[in-house]
Amino acid sequence: MHDLPPAAGRPVTRRDALRFAGAVAGLGAASLGWGAPEAAAAAPTLIDFAAKQIPAQQIRAAGHSGVVNYVSTSRPGSSFGAKPITLPYAQSLTAAGLVIVSNYQYGKPGGTAPSDFLRGYAGGVADARTAWQLHTAAGGGQSAPVFFTIDEDINRDTWNRVALQWFRGINSVLGVQRTGVYGGIDVCQWALTDGVIGRSSTPGRVWAWQTKAWSGNRVHPAAVLYQRIVSTASNPGPLVGGLEVDVNDVLASDVGQWNLHP
């Protein structure tokens, strides 16, 4: 999207921030550390991680408002403690006033299972069924979206030939409104243009979780989440509960959190 400005889209307003606070069970704006009413509103943040379940109170103590957690299993040869999210862990997060957003990723480039989107339409059907089973088993909202991951830089031809077919398979199971995408800015735009992701109740926003990777310092104006910190071996993310995490800025009051989508 070369016509996008270099700035990070529409900033989160105080109204957005307060609406999001209202959706976080048991937490108000002050307890989230957003300061006095006259101060500028700070965007809430969600963290994502895979290696282990970080205790809810440690997430709160670090100043985050919730998590994006996996509704997928670990790849062969790996055992990630936070994949998939479990009902007891979800209940502990909710009890601490933290929100939960669902994400599906099984394979990845260079992993023991290839990128999920390479499996095309039939793979999308299978992945959507797995994601929804794990999402609902953990208590996920019946109308909440699941964000499906494209964790690499792809071109439009690959999107059209392969990834789009995967998303159409996902849509055939979940419907468009419960389907979201994770990826760089181009992937977010293609998913929006081709009508395979749903819309947030926040006006002008869709189920696009954009990563800073492959995005050229641009943020899609319709994204609901922006992965501003991507933890890597050369550039580790902040520690929460002793684990390096990714940090995501909340760009809308409705980012698909379970408690807004019962």
Short mmCIF file of N, CA and C in Angstrom, two decimals, residues 123-204:
data_model
loop_
_atom_site.label_atom_id
_atom_site.label_comp_id
_atom_site.label_asym_id
_atom_site.label_seq_id
_atom_site.Cartn_x
_atom_site.Cartn_y
_atom_site.Cartn_z
N GLY A 123 -6.31 -27.37 3.15
CA GLY A 123 -5.60 -27.08 4.38
C GLY A 123 -6.30 -26.02 5.21
N GLY A 124 -6.88 -25.03 4.53
CA GLY A 124 -7.64 -24.01 5.24
C GLY A 124 -8.83 -24.58 5.96
N VAL A 125 -9.53 -25.51 5.32
CA VAL A 125 -10.66 -26.18 5.95
C VAL A 125 -10.20 -26.90 7.21
N ALA A 126 -9.13 -27.69 7.09
CA ALA A 126 -8.63 -28.46 8.23
C ALA A 126 -8.13 -27.55 9.35
N ASP A 127 -7.41 -26.50 8.98
CA ASP A 127 -6.86 -25.59 10.00
C ASP A 127 -7.97 -24.85 10.73
N ALA A 128 -8.99 -24.43 10.01
CA ALA A 128 -10.10 -23.73 10.64
C ALA A 128 -10.83 -24.64 11.62
N ARG A 129 -11.01 -25.89 11.26
CA ARG A 129 -11.67 -26.83 12.17
C ARG A 129 -10.86 -27.04 13.43
N THR A 130 -9.55 -27.19 13.27
CA THR A 130 -8.67 -27.35 14.44
C THR A 130 -8.70 -26.11 15.30
N ALA A 131 -8.56 -24.94 14.67
CA ALA A 131 -8.54 -23.68 15.42
C ALA A 131 -9.81 -23.49 16.22
N TRP A 132 -10.95 -23.75 15.59
CA TRP A 132 -12.22 -23.51 16.29
C TRP A 132 -12.44 -24.50 17.42
N GLN A 133 -12.01 -25.74 17.23
CA GLN A 133 -12.13 -26.72 18.31
C GLN A 133 -11.31 -26.31 19.52
N LEU A 134 -10.07 -25.85 19.29
CA LEU A 134 -9.21 -25.44 20.40
C LEU A 134 -9.69 -24.13 21.01
N HIS A 135 -10.16 -23.22 20.17
CA HIS A 135 -10.69 -21.94 20.64
C HIS A 135 -11.88 -22.16 21.58
N THR A 136 -12.84 -22.96 21.16
CA THR A 136 -14.03 -23.17 21.98
C THR A 136 -13.73 -24.01 23.21
N ALA A 137 -12.80 -24.96 23.10
CA ALA A 137 -12.45 -25.78 24.25
C ALA A 137 -11.85 -24.94 25.37
N ALA A 138 -11.20 -23.83 25.01
CA ALA A 138 -10.59 -22.94 26.00
C ALA A 138 -11.55 -21.86 26.48
N GLY A 139 -12.78 -21.85 25.96
CA GLY A 139 -13.76 -20.86 26.38
C GLY A 139 -13.86 -19.65 25.49
N GLY A 140 -13.30 -19.72 24.28
CA GLY A 140 -13.33 -18.58 23.38
C GLY A 140 -14.74 -18.22 22.96
N GLY A 141 -14.96 -16.93 22.73
CA GLY A 141 -16.27 -16.43 22.35
C GLY A 141 -16.76 -17.02 21.04
N GLN A 142 -18.07 -17.26 20.97
CA GLN A 142 -18.65 -17.90 19.78
C GLN A 142 -18.61 -17.01 18.55
N SER A 143 -18.57 -15.70 18.74
CA SER A 143 -18.50 -14.81 17.59
C SER A 143 -17.14 -14.14 17.46
N ALA A 144 -16.17 -14.57 18.27
CA ALA A 144 -14.83 -13.98 18.21
C ALA A 144 -14.08 -14.47 16.98
N PRO A 145 -13.24 -13.62 16.39
CA PRO A 145 -12.44 -14.06 15.25
C PRO A 145 -11.21 -14.86 15.69
N VAL A 146 -10.67 -15.61 14.75
CA VAL A 146 -9.36 -16.24 14.90
C VAL A 146 -8.47 -15.63 13.82
N PHE A 147 -7.28 -15.16 14.21
CA PHE A 147 -6.33 -14.60 13.26
C PHE A 147 -5.44 -15.72 12.74
N PHE A 148 -5.39 -15.88 11.43
CA PHE A 148 -4.58 -16.92 10.80
C PHE A 148 -3.32 -16.29 10.20
N THR A 149 -2.20 -16.98 10.38
CA THR A 149 -0.89 -16.37 10.22
C THR A 149 -0.23 -16.64 8.88
N ILE A 150 0.28 -15.56 8.28
CA ILE A 150 1.24 -15.67 7.17
C ILE A 150 2.52 -15.03 7.67
N ASP A 151 3.45 -15.88 8.11
CA ASP A 151 4.63 -15.44 8.84
C ASP A 151 5.85 -15.35 7.93
N GLU A 152 5.65 -14.80 6.74
CA GLU A 152 6.76 -14.59 5.82
C GLU A 152 6.35 -13.56 4.79
N ASP A 153 7.33 -13.09 4.05
CA ASP A 153 7.10 -12.06 3.04
C ASP A 153 6.72 -12.74 1.73
N ILE A 154 5.47 -12.61 1.32
CA ILE A 154 5.03 -13.23 0.08
C ILE A 154 4.65 -12.14 -0.93
N ASN A 155 4.64 -12.51 -2.21
CA ASN A 155 4.24 -11.55 -3.23
C ASN A 155 2.77 -11.76 -3.62
N ARG A 156 2.26 -10.88 -4.46
CA ARG A 156 0.84 -10.95 -4.81
C ARG A 156 0.51 -12.23 -5.56
N ASP A 157 1.42 -12.72 -6.38
CA ASP A 157 1.15 -13.95 -7.11
C ASP A 157 0.97 -15.12 -6.16
N THR A 158 1.84 -15.22 -5.15
CA THR A 158 1.71 -16.30 -4.16
C THR A 158 0.41 -16.15 -3.37
N TRP A 159 0.07 -14.92 -3.05
CA TRP A 159 -1.21 -14.67 -2.38
C TRP A 159 -2.37 -15.18 -3.25
N ASN A 160 -2.39 -14.78 -4.50
CA ASN A 160 -3.50 -15.12 -5.37
C ASN A 160 -3.61 -16.63 -5.62
N ARG A 161 -2.46 -17.28 -5.83
CA ARG A 161 -2.47 -18.69 -6.22
C ARG A 161 -2.67 -19.63 -5.06
N VAL A 162 -2.11 -19.27 -3.88
CA VAL A 162 -2.05 -20.23 -2.77
C VAL A 162 -2.72 -19.71 -1.50
N ALA A 163 -2.24 -18.57 -0.99
CA ALA A 163 -2.72 -18.09 0.31
C ALA A 163 -4.20 -17.73 0.28
N LEU A 164 -4.65 -17.11 -0.80
CA LEU A 164 -6.06 -16.74 -0.91
C LEU A 164 -6.94 -17.98 -0.87
N GLN A 165 -6.49 -19.05 -1.50
CA GLN A 165 -7.28 -20.30 -1.49
C GLN A 165 -7.35 -20.87 -0.07
N TRP A 166 -6.25 -20.74 0.67
CA TRP A 166 -6.24 -21.18 2.07
C TRP A 166 -7.27 -20.40 2.88
N PHE A 167 -7.30 -19.10 2.69
CA PHE A 167 -8.27 -18.28 3.43
C PHE A 167 -9.70 -18.61 3.01
N ARG A 168 -9.91 -18.92 1.75
CA ARG A 168 -11.27 -19.28 1.34
C ARG A 168 -11.69 -20.61 1.96
N GLY A 169 -10.74 -21.51 2.15
CA GLY A 169 -11.05 -22.73 2.89
C GLY A 169 -11.42 -22.42 4.33
N ILE A 170 -10.68 -21.51 4.96
CA ILE A 170 -11.00 -21.09 6.33
C ILE A 170 -12.39 -20.48 6.38
N ASN A 171 -12.69 -19.58 5.42
CA ASN A 171 -14.00 -18.94 5.37
C ASN A 171 -15.13 -19.96 5.26
N SER A 172 -14.89 -21.06 4.55
CA SER A 172 -15.94 -22.05 4.35
C SER A 172 -16.36 -22.72 5.65
N VAL A 173 -15.47 -22.67 6.65
CA VAL A 173 -15.75 -23.27 7.96
C VAL A 173 -16.23 -22.21 8.96
N LEU A 174 -15.50 -21.13 9.05
CA LEU A 174 -15.77 -20.12 10.08
C LEU A 174 -16.66 -18.98 9.59
N GLY A 175 -16.74 -18.81 8.28
CA GLY A 175 -17.36 -17.61 7.75
C GLY A 175 -16.36 -16.47 7.74
N VAL A 176 -16.59 -15.49 6.89
CA VAL A 176 -15.66 -14.36 6.79
C VAL A 176 -15.57 -13.59 8.10
N GLN A 177 -16.70 -13.39 8.78
CA GLN A 177 -16.71 -12.50 9.94
C GLN A 177 -15.87 -13.03 11.10
N ARG A 178 -15.65 -14.34 11.16
CA ARG A 178 -14.83 -14.89 12.25
C ARG A 178 -13.40 -15.19 11.78
N THR A 179 -13.01 -14.66 10.63
CA THR A 179 -11.67 -14.88 10.09
C THR A 179 -10.86 -13.60 10.15
N GLY A 180 -9.63 -13.70 10.69
CA GLY A 180 -8.70 -12.59 10.69
C GLY A 180 -7.38 -13.01 10.08
N VAL A 181 -6.51 -12.04 9.83
CA VAL A 181 -5.21 -12.33 9.23
C VAL A 181 -4.11 -11.69 10.05
N TYR A 182 -2.99 -12.38 10.14
CA TYR A 182 -1.73 -11.83 10.67
C TYR A 182 -0.74 -11.82 9.53
N GLY A 183 -0.05 -10.68 9.34
CA GLY A 183 0.97 -10.60 8.31
C GLY A 183 1.46 -9.19 8.13
N GLY A 184 2.29 -9.00 7.11
CA GLY A 184 2.78 -7.67 6.78
C GLY A 184 1.68 -6.83 6.16
N ILE A 185 2.00 -5.58 5.89
CA ILE A 185 0.98 -4.64 5.43
C ILE A 185 0.33 -5.06 4.12
N ASP A 186 1.10 -5.62 3.19
CA ASP A 186 0.52 -6.03 1.91
C ASP A 186 -0.47 -7.18 2.10
N VAL A 187 -0.10 -8.16 2.90
CA VAL A 187 -1.00 -9.29 3.17
C VAL A 187 -2.30 -8.78 3.78
N CYS A 188 -2.20 -7.85 4.72
CA CYS A 188 -3.41 -7.29 5.34
C CYS A 188 -4.30 -6.62 4.29
N GLN A 189 -3.67 -5.88 3.38
CA GLN A 189 -4.45 -5.20 2.35
C GLN A 189 -5.08 -6.19 1.37
N TRP A 190 -4.32 -7.20 0.95
CA TRP A 190 -4.87 -8.19 0.02
C TRP A 190 -6.05 -8.93 0.65
N ALA A 191 -5.92 -9.28 1.92
CA ALA A 191 -7.02 -9.98 2.60
C ALA A 191 -8.26 -9.11 2.66
N LEU A 192 -8.06 -7.82 2.90
CA LEU A 192 -9.18 -6.88 2.92
C LEU A 192 -9.79 -6.73 1.53
N THR A 193 -8.96 -6.52 0.53
CA THR A 193 -9.44 -6.32 -0.84
C THR A 193 -10.22 -7.53 -1.35
N ASP A 194 -9.74 -8.73 -1.01
CA ASP A 194 -10.37 -9.94 -1.51
C ASP A 194 -11.51 -10.44 -0.62
N GLY A 195 -11.81 -9.70 0.45
CA GLY A 195 -13.00 -9.98 1.24
C GLY A 195 -12.97 -11.26 2.04
N VAL A 196 -11.77 -11.64 2.54
CA VAL A 196 -11.68 -12.90 3.29
C VAL A 196 -11.51 -12.69 4.79
N ILE A 197 -11.55 -11.45 5.27
CA ILE A 197 -11.48 -11.18 6.71
C ILE A 197 -12.68 -10.32 7.11
N GLY A 198 -13.06 -10.47 8.38
CA GLY A 198 -14.23 -9.78 8.89
C GLY A 198 -13.92 -8.38 9.39
N ARG A 199 -14.97 -7.74 9.91
CA ARG A 199 -14.88 -6.35 10.35
C ARG A 199 -15.07 -6.22 11.84
N SER A 200 -14.26 -5.37 12.44
CA SER A 200 -14.40 -5.01 13.84
C SER A 200 -15.64 -4.14 14.01
N SER A 201 -16.17 -4.08 15.24
CA SER A 201 -17.26 -3.15 15.52
C SER A 201 -16.74 -1.72 15.62
N THR A 202 -15.42 -1.54 15.70
CA THR A 202 -14.83 -0.21 15.64
C THR A 202 -14.89 0.27 14.19
N PRO A 203 -15.52 1.39 13.92
CA PRO A 203 -15.68 1.83 12.54
C PRO A 203 -14.35 1.92 11.79
N GLY A 204 -14.34 1.40 10.56
CA GLY A 204 -13.17 1.49 9.70
C GLY A 204 -12.09 0.47 9.97
#
